[in-house]
C-alpha cells in the first residue's frame, strides 16, 4: 500500500475512528491524539492492510486497542470525573436556544449513563447506535461472537431504559 | 406504521434482535411524531446516539496532519536504522562467548545422547512391539519363565544400586559447602578487626581534639 492509497483509506475512516475513540476516551483532545497515533501504527502495518478484506474494520479494531492501552497507561487521569463543557456545544440550535439547551440536557443525561457502562458494552452500543454497523462488522471489530454482540446490545438497551424510567419516576413524584 | 407495531419493534429492539432497517424505522418514527409519554425515553435514546454521528474531527486529523505524522515517523525510523548500522547488529556485538556457550551446550547434548545409546539407556531401532505384547504368552515352560523373570528383576535392582552409588558422590559437594561455611567465621573475625580499627581511629580523633583544645587553652 503506497502513501496515497493509505491516505485515501485513513481520510475515509478518520471521523468514524475519531468518534469511536471519543466514545471510549470521552475527551475530544484525547481522542484526536489517540487516532493520530493509530494512523502511525497503521502506517507501520500498511502491508498487512493490503491483504485485509475489510481495512476499515481493521482500523477500527486498532483504534479500540490503542484507546484501551491509553486508558491502562494513564489510569489515574481517566478516573477523574469527566465533565467536558464543550462536549455537546456544537449541537446548540441558534434559532431556539432554550429548546436546544433542553435537548442538550437530555442528550447529556443519556450520554452520561452510557459513559458509566463497562467499556465493551459502551463500544457495542456506540458502533451500533451511532455508526449503524451490522452485527457481523461489530463482531469483527471487537472480536466478540455475533451472539455476544447481540447480548451486549440487549443488556445495554434494557439497562438504559431502566435507568431512564427510574430517573423520570423520581422526578415526577 | 401504527403504535402497536412500534411497541412490538421496541420489544425486539430491547432484545437486541432488530435489523438495521428496523432500527431506522424506529429512529424515523421517534424523530417525526410526538409519541406517548411512556415511549418518550426511546426518543431520547435515539436522539442522543444520533447527535454523536454528525460529529467530525478537527484539524488534528486533517490530511496535512497525517502527512506530517508519517514524515516524522519515517524520519525517526531512518535515524534509528542508521544508528543500528553504525553500532553494529546485536548478534555481532555479543558474538564472543554467546555462540561458544550454545556450541558447547550442543556438543554436550550430543555426547550425552551418544553415551546413553552406548550404555543401553536409550534404544534405537528396536523391533516394534506387538499391540498386545503385555498379554501375549512368550514362554511355554514355567521354569524358563521363572528364570527369565528372576534375571530381569536382578538386572533392575543392580541398575538401581549403581545409580545410588553415583549419588554418594554428592557428599563431596556437601563437604565443600561446609568448608565454605567455615569461611564465614573468618569473615566475622575480619569484621571484628575492622571494628577495633574504627575504635582506634575514633580514639585518635578524640586525642587530636584534646590536643587542639589544650593548644587553644594555652
Short mmCIF file of C-alpha atoms in Angstrom, two decimals:
data_model
loop_
_atom_site.label_atom_id
_atom_site.label_comp_id
_atom_site.label_asym_id
_atom_site.label_seq_id
_atom_site.Cartn_x
_atom_site.Cartn_y
_atom_site.Cartn_z
CA UNK A 1 0.00 0.00 0.00
CA UNK A 2 1.58 3.29 -1.02
CA UNK A 3 1.18 6.61 0.70
CA UNK A 4 -1.68 7.88 -1.46
CA UNK A 5 -3.71 4.69 -1.02
CA UNK A 6 -3.04 4.85 2.68
CA UNK A 7 -4.27 8.42 2.88
CA UNK A 8 -7.46 7.63 0.96
CA UNK A 9 -8.27 4.88 3.45
CA UNK A 10 -7.49 6.92 6.55
CA UNK A 11 -9.28 10.03 5.28
CA UNK A 12 -12.40 7.95 4.67
CA UNK A 13 -12.26 6.35 8.11
CA UNK A 14 -10.93 9.19 10.24
CA UNK A 15 -14.24 10.60 11.50
CA UNK A 16 -15.54 7.16 12.35
CA UNK A 17 -12.27 6.39 14.15
CA UNK A 18 -12.40 9.72 15.94
CA UNK A 19 -15.97 9.20 17.19
CA UNK A 20 -15.10 5.68 18.27
CA UNK A 21 -12.04 6.88 20.17
CA UNK A 22 -14.10 9.61 21.79
CA UNK A 23 -16.76 7.13 22.88
CA UNK A 24 -14.05 5.24 24.75
CA UNK A 25 -11.85 8.11 25.96
CA UNK A 26 -14.71 10.68 26.30
CA UNK A 27 -12.44 13.70 25.70
CA UNK A 28 -12.11 15.30 22.28
CA UNK A 29 -8.43 16.13 22.53
CA UNK A 30 -7.55 12.76 23.95
CA UNK A 31 -9.44 11.06 21.11
CA UNK A 32 -7.67 13.12 18.43
CA UNK A 33 -4.25 12.32 19.85
CA UNK A 34 -5.13 8.65 20.04
CA UNK A 35 -6.34 8.46 16.44
CA UNK A 36 -3.23 10.24 15.21
CA UNK A 37 -1.13 7.61 16.95
CA UNK A 38 -3.27 4.89 15.41
CA UNK A 39 -2.55 6.37 11.96
CA UNK A 40 1.16 5.90 12.53
CA UNK A 41 0.62 2.37 13.82
CA UNK A 42 -1.43 1.55 10.73
CA UNK A 43 1.24 3.08 8.51
CA UNK A 44 3.81 0.76 10.05
CA UNK A 45 1.48 -2.17 9.35
CA UNK A 46 0.38 -0.91 5.92
CA UNK A 47 1.47 -4.13 4.25
CA UNK A 48 -0.99 -6.18 6.28
CA UNK A 49 -3.72 -3.69 5.36
CA UNK A 50 -3.28 -4.80 1.74
CA UNK A 51 -4.29 -8.37 2.46
CA UNK A 52 -7.15 -7.29 4.71
CA UNK A 53 -10.63 -7.79 3.31
CA UNK A 54 -12.14 -5.07 5.48
CA UNK A 55 -9.43 -2.45 6.11
CA UNK A 56 -11.86 -0.11 7.83
CA UNK A 57 -12.80 -2.74 10.43
CA UNK A 58 -9.08 -3.37 10.90
CA UNK A 59 -8.56 0.35 11.52
CA UNK A 60 -11.45 0.44 13.98
CA UNK A 61 -10.13 -2.58 15.89
CA UNK A 62 -6.70 -0.91 16.04
CA UNK A 63 -8.36 2.26 17.35
CA UNK A 64 -10.09 0.39 20.14
CA UNK A 65 -6.96 -1.50 21.21
CA UNK A 66 -4.97 1.70 21.26
CA UNK A 67 -7.58 3.56 23.32
CA UNK A 68 -7.72 0.75 25.87
CA UNK A 69 -3.91 0.79 26.10
CA UNK A 70 -4.04 4.54 26.66
CA UNK A 71 -6.52 4.17 29.50
CA UNK A 72 -4.41 1.46 31.11
CA UNK A 73 -1.29 3.61 30.85
CA UNK A 74 -2.96 6.68 32.43
CA UNK A 75 -5.39 5.18 34.89
CA UNK A 76 -5.43 7.98 37.43
CA UNK A 77 -6.11 10.59 34.75
CA UNK A 78 -9.16 8.73 33.50
CA UNK A 79 -10.65 8.24 36.91
CA UNK A 80 -11.13 11.98 37.35
CA UNK A 81 -14.69 12.97 36.64
CA UNK A 82 -15.09 13.83 33.00
CA UNK A 83 -17.08 16.99 32.54
CA UNK A 84 -16.27 18.43 29.17
CA UNK A 85 -18.43 21.52 28.81
CA UNK A 86 -17.79 21.70 25.08
CA UNK A 87 -18.82 18.12 24.55
CA UNK A 88 -22.19 18.93 23.04
CA UNK A 89 -21.76 22.64 22.46
CA UNK A 90 -21.82 22.09 18.71
CA UNK A 91 -25.42 20.93 18.99
CA UNK A 92 -26.81 24.21 20.26
CA UNK A 93 -29.56 25.43 17.97
CA UNK A 94 -29.20 29.16 17.36
CA UNK A 95 -32.86 29.74 16.47
CA UNK A 96 -34.20 28.39 19.70
CA UNK A 97 -31.56 28.46 22.42
CA UNK A 98 -33.97 27.39 25.13
CA UNK A 99 -35.15 24.33 23.24
CA UNK A 100 -31.61 23.38 22.26
CA UNK A 101 -30.42 23.73 25.85
CA UNK A 102 -33.14 21.36 26.93
CA UNK A 103 -32.14 18.95 24.16
CA UNK A 104 -28.55 19.28 25.22
CA UNK A 105 -29.51 18.32 28.76
CA UNK A 106 -31.39 15.19 27.75
CA UNK A 107 -28.54 14.17 25.44
CA UNK A 108 -26.07 14.76 28.26
CA UNK A 109 -28.21 12.65 30.53
CA UNK A 110 -28.25 9.67 28.14
CA UNK A 111 -24.58 10.03 27.24
CA UNK A 112 -23.58 10.13 30.91
CA UNK A 113 -25.50 6.93 31.55
CA UNK A 114 -23.79 5.24 28.60
CA UNK A 115 -20.38 6.53 29.76
CA UNK A 116 -20.89 4.66 33.02
CA UNK A 117 -21.26 1.31 31.20
CA UNK A 118 -18.39 -1.16 31.02
CA UNK A 119 -16.12 -0.47 28.04
CA UNK A 120 -17.27 -3.37 25.87
CA UNK A 121 -20.94 -2.50 26.30
CA UNK A 122 -20.28 1.15 25.52
CA UNK A 123 -18.31 0.14 22.45
CA UNK A 124 -21.01 -2.18 21.10
CA UNK A 125 -23.66 0.45 21.78
CA UNK A 126 -21.66 3.16 20.01
CA UNK A 127 -20.86 1.07 16.94
CA UNK A 128 -24.49 0.07 16.54
CA UNK A 129 -26.49 3.16 17.57
CA UNK A 130 -24.17 5.88 16.35
CA UNK A 131 -22.31 4.28 13.45
CA UNK A 132 -25.09 1.94 12.35
CA UNK A 133 -22.77 -1.02 11.80
CA UNK A 134 -24.03 -4.56 11.24
CA UNK A 135 -23.67 -7.19 13.95
CA UNK A 136 -21.02 -9.04 11.94
CA UNK A 137 -18.98 -5.86 11.47
CA UNK A 138 -19.13 -5.17 15.22
CA UNK A 139 -18.08 -8.76 15.84
CA UNK A 140 -15.10 -8.26 13.52
CA UNK A 141 -14.01 -5.08 15.30
CA UNK A 142 -14.46 -6.27 18.88
CA UNK A 143 -13.60 -9.94 18.50
CA UNK A 144 -16.89 -10.90 20.16
CA UNK A 145 -19.12 -13.57 18.61
CA UNK A 146 -22.25 -12.26 16.88
CA UNK A 147 -24.30 -13.79 19.70
CA UNK A 148 -22.28 -11.91 22.31
CA UNK A 149 -22.70 -8.68 20.33
CA UNK A 150 -26.49 -9.10 20.41
CA UNK A 151 -26.46 -9.95 24.11
CA UNK A 152 -24.38 -6.86 24.90
CA UNK A 153 -26.69 -4.70 22.80
CA UNK A 154 -29.75 -6.07 24.55
CA UNK A 155 -28.26 -5.57 28.02
CA UNK A 156 -27.15 -2.02 27.24
CA UNK A 157 -30.54 -1.01 25.80
CA UNK A 158 -32.50 -2.59 28.63
CA UNK A 159 -30.24 -1.01 31.24
CA UNK A 160 -30.62 2.39 29.61
CA UNK A 161 -34.40 2.05 29.58
CA UNK A 162 -34.43 1.03 33.25
CA UNK A 163 -32.20 3.92 34.28
CA UNK A 164 -34.23 6.50 32.36
CA UNK A 165 -37.54 5.14 33.69
CA UNK A 166 -36.25 5.19 37.24
CA UNK A 167 -34.97 8.75 36.94
CA UNK A 168 -38.20 10.01 35.34
CA UNK A 169 -40.35 8.43 38.02
CA UNK A 170 -38.23 10.03 40.68
CA UNK A 171 -38.53 13.45 39.07
CA UNK A 172 -42.30 13.28 38.71
CA UNK A 173 -43.03 12.17 42.22
CA UNK B 1 -46.88 2.08 10.99
CA UNK B 2 -49.26 2.06 13.94
CA UNK B 3 -48.31 2.35 17.58
CA UNK B 4 -48.78 -1.36 18.32
CA UNK B 5 -46.31 -2.29 15.63
CA UNK B 6 -43.89 0.27 17.07
CA UNK B 7 -44.26 -1.26 20.52
CA UNK B 8 -43.54 -4.70 19.07
CA UNK B 9 -40.44 -3.34 17.35
CA UNK B 10 -39.30 -1.78 20.64
CA UNK B 11 -39.51 -5.15 22.36
CA UNK B 12 -37.44 -6.64 19.57
CA UNK B 13 -35.03 -3.73 19.88
CA UNK B 14 -34.57 -4.30 23.61
CA UNK B 15 -33.88 -7.98 22.97
CA UNK B 16 -31.11 -6.99 20.54
CA UNK B 17 -32.86 -8.69 17.63
CA UNK B 18 -33.82 -5.78 15.35
CA UNK B 19 -32.17 -5.41 11.95
CA UNK B 20 -30.52 -2.15 10.91
CA UNK B 21 -33.51 -1.21 8.74
CA UNK B 22 -35.96 -1.89 11.59
CA UNK B 23 -33.89 0.35 13.81
CA UNK B 24 -34.01 3.03 11.12
CA UNK B 25 -37.80 2.73 11.10
CA UNK B 26 -37.85 3.33 14.84
CA UNK B 27 -35.43 6.23 14.54
CA UNK B 28 -37.57 7.90 11.86
CA UNK B 29 -40.74 7.36 13.85
CA UNK B 30 -39.34 8.94 17.00
CA UNK B 31 -37.80 11.84 15.12
CA UNK B 32 -41.04 12.84 13.38
CA UNK B 33 -44.02 12.08 15.54
CA UNK B 34 -44.95 13.08 19.03
CA UNK B 35 -45.07 9.85 20.97
CA UNK B 36 -46.93 8.58 24.05
CA UNK B 37 -45.30 9.60 27.32
CA UNK B 38 -44.12 6.11 28.21
CA UNK B 39 -42.22 5.89 24.91
CA UNK B 40 -40.52 9.28 25.18
CA UNK B 41 -37.39 7.83 26.67
CA UNK B 42 -36.72 5.95 23.42
CA UNK B 43 -36.88 9.23 21.53
CA UNK B 44 -34.19 10.43 23.92
CA UNK B 45 -32.00 7.40 23.36
CA UNK B 46 -32.20 7.64 19.58
CA UNK B 47 -31.62 11.35 19.61
CA UNK B 48 -28.54 11.13 21.82
CA UNK B 49 -26.86 8.44 19.76
CA UNK B 50 -27.65 10.28 16.52
CA UNK B 51 -26.24 13.57 17.77
CA UNK B 52 -22.81 11.98 18.01
CA UNK B 53 -22.96 10.57 14.50
CA UNK B 54 -22.59 14.03 12.98
CA UNK B 55 -19.51 14.86 14.98
CA UNK B 56 -16.32 15.25 12.93
CA UNK B 57 -12.70 15.55 13.89
CA UNK B 58 -10.80 18.82 13.86
CA UNK B 59 -7.55 19.89 12.15
CA UNK B 60 -5.51 17.40 14.11
CA UNK B 61 -6.71 14.63 11.81
CA UNK B 62 -6.56 16.55 8.54
CA UNK B 63 -4.62 15.29 5.54
CA UNK B 64 -1.57 17.54 6.14
CA UNK B 65 -1.55 16.41 9.77
CA UNK B 66 -1.42 12.77 8.69
CA UNK B 67 1.37 13.57 6.23
CA UNK B 68 3.31 15.24 9.00
CA UNK B 69 2.85 12.31 11.37
CA UNK B 70 4.04 9.84 8.73
CA UNK B 71 7.02 12.04 7.81
CA UNK B 72 8.00 12.26 11.44
CA UNK B 73 7.76 8.51 11.88
CA UNK B 74 9.80 7.84 8.72
CA UNK B 75 12.44 10.32 9.89
CA UNK B 76 12.92 8.60 13.23
CA UNK B 77 12.78 5.13 11.67
CA UNK B 78 15.58 6.11 9.28
CA UNK B 79 17.55 7.61 12.15
CA UNK B 80 17.30 4.54 14.34
CA UNK B 81 18.25 2.33 11.37
CA UNK B 82 21.34 4.44 10.81
CA UNK B 83 22.32 4.21 14.48
CA UNK B 84 21.91 0.44 14.39
CA UNK B 85 24.11 0.19 11.32
CA UNK B 86 26.84 2.26 12.92
CA UNK B 87 26.84 0.46 16.24
CA UNK B 88 26.54 -2.92 14.55
CA UNK B 89 23.84 -5.51 14.84
CA UNK B 90 23.22 -7.04 18.21
CA UNK B 91 24.38 -10.52 17.28
CA UNK B 92 27.85 -9.27 16.30
CA UNK B 93 28.28 -7.28 19.48
CA UNK B 94 27.64 -10.29 21.69
CA UNK B 95 29.38 -12.72 19.33
CA UNK B 96 32.25 -13.95 21.55
CA UNK B 97 31.01 -16.01 24.48
CA UNK B 98 27.41 -16.40 23.32
CA UNK B 99 27.94 -18.76 20.37
CA UNK B 100 30.59 -20.58 22.36
CA UNK B 101 28.08 -21.42 25.09
CA UNK B 102 25.49 -22.51 22.52
CA UNK B 103 28.04 -24.69 20.73
CA UNK B 104 29.26 -26.22 23.99
CA UNK B 105 25.71 -27.00 25.06
CA UNK B 106 25.03 -28.62 21.66
CA UNK B 107 28.14 -30.77 21.83
CA UNK B 108 27.34 -31.78 25.42
CA UNK B 109 23.85 -32.82 24.36
CA UNK B 110 25.25 -34.96 21.53
CA UNK B 111 27.71 -36.64 23.89
CA UNK B 112 25.00 -37.39 26.44
CA UNK B 113 22.79 -38.98 23.80
CA UNK B 114 25.73 -40.97 22.39
CA UNK B 115 26.75 -42.29 25.81
CA UNK B 116 23.12 -43.11 26.65
CA UNK B 117 22.77 -45.14 23.47
CA UNK B 118 26.07 -46.94 24.04
CA UNK B 119 25.24 -47.91 27.61
CA UNK B 120 21.75 -49.02 26.67
CA UNK B 121 19.74 -46.33 28.50
CA UNK B 122 18.18 -45.36 25.17
CA UNK B 123 17.49 -47.95 22.49
CA UNK B 124 17.28 -47.01 18.86
CA UNK B 125 15.86 -49.10 16.07
CA UNK B 126 14.45 -51.85 18.19
CA UNK B 127 11.79 -54.02 16.63
CA UNK B 128 8.24 -52.89 17.18
CA UNK B 129 6.26 -54.46 19.98
CA UNK B 130 3.07 -56.27 19.02
CA UNK B 131 -0.04 -54.38 20.11
CA UNK B 132 -0.94 -56.97 22.71
CA UNK B 133 2.58 -57.66 23.93
CA UNK B 134 1.54 -57.08 27.54
CA UNK B 135 -0.70 -60.11 27.48
CA UNK B 136 0.92 -62.32 24.86
CA UNK B 137 2.41 -65.61 26.11
CA UNK B 138 6.13 -65.78 25.44
CA UNK B 139 7.10 -68.88 27.40
CA UNK B 140 5.83 -72.42 27.20
CA UNK B 141 7.90 -73.81 30.04
CA UNK B 142 7.02 -72.40 33.53
CA UNK B 143 10.57 -72.97 34.81
CA UNK B 144 12.06 -70.98 31.94
CA UNK B 145 9.59 -68.18 32.61
CA UNK B 146 10.56 -68.05 36.30
CA UNK B 147 14.28 -67.93 35.43
CA UNK B 148 13.76 -65.12 32.96
CA UNK B 149 11.72 -63.11 35.47
CA UNK B 150 14.38 -63.52 38.14
CA UNK B 151 17.08 -62.46 35.75
CA UNK B 152 15.15 -59.33 34.76
CA UNK B 153 14.48 -58.33 38.38
CA UNK B 154 18.17 -58.79 39.30
CA UNK B 155 19.16 -56.55 36.43
CA UNK B 156 16.79 -53.84 37.58
CA UNK B 157 17.99 -53.97 41.18
CA UNK B 158 21.63 -53.79 40.04
CA UNK B 159 20.90 -50.73 37.97
CA UNK B 160 19.29 -49.10 40.99
CA UNK B 161 22.27 -49.88 43.20
CA UNK B 162 24.69 -48.39 40.68
CA UNK B 163 22.62 -45.25 40.46
CA UNK B 164 22.57 -44.91 44.24
CA UNK B 165 26.38 -45.24 44.34
CA UNK B 166 26.57 -42.31 41.99
CA UNK B 167 24.50 -40.31 44.44
CA UNK B 168 27.14 -40.91 47.13
CA UNK B 169 29.37 -38.52 45.24
CA UNK B 170 27.00 -35.76 46.32
CA UNK B 171 28.54 -35.91 49.79
CA UNK B 172 31.68 -34.34 48.30
CA UNK B 173 29.63 -31.28 47.40
CA UNK B 174 28.21 -31.19 50.90
CA UNK B 175 31.70 -31.21 52.40
CA UNK B 176 32.71 -28.33 50.17
CA UNK B 177 29.68 -26.37 51.27
CA UNK B 178 30.58 -26.96 54.90
CA UNK B 179 34.04 -25.68 54.24
CA UNK B 180 32.53 -22.56 52.73
CA UNK B 181 30.52 -22.09 55.90
CA UNK B 182 33.76 -22.03 57.87
CA UNK B 183 34.78 -19.05 55.76
CA UNK B 184 32.01 -17.03 57.37
CA UNK B 185 33.79 -17.41 60.69
CA UNK B 186 36.83 -15.81 59.05
CA UNK B 187 34.58 -13.07 57.83
CA UNK B 188 33.38 -12.31 61.35
CA UNK B 189 36.92 -12.16 62.63
CA UNK B 190 37.79 -9.65 59.91
CA UNK B 191 34.75 -7.57 60.78
CA UNK B 192 35.74 -7.52 64.42
CA UNK B 193 39.22 -6.38 63.45
CA UNK B 194 37.73 -3.59 61.37
CA UNK B 195 35.64 -2.52 64.35
CA UNK B 196 38.71 -2.41 66.52
CA UNK B 197 40.39 -0.29 63.89
CA UNK B 198 37.39 2.04 63.83
CA UNK B 199 37.54 2.37 67.62
CA UNK B 200 41.23 3.07 67.41
CA UNK B 201 40.63 5.77 64.81
CA UNK B 202 37.92 7.32 66.97
CA UNK B 203 40.30 7.34 69.94
CA UNK B 204 42.92 9.03 67.81
CA UNK B 205 40.43 11.67 66.77
CA UNK B 206 39.50 12.24 70.38
CA UNK B 207 43.13 12.63 71.24
CA UNK B 208 43.61 15.07 68.38
CA UNK B 209 40.70 17.17 69.59
CA UNK B 210 42.04 17.12 73.09
CA UNK B 211 45.41 18.25 71.81
CA UNK B 212 43.78 21.04 69.84
CA UNK B 213 41.76 22.08 72.84
CA UNK B 214 44.76 22.15 75.10
CA UNK B 215 46.63 24.09 72.41
CA UNK B 216 43.79 26.61 72.34
CA UNK B 217 43.78 26.93 76.13
CA UNK B 218 47.46 27.52 76.05
#
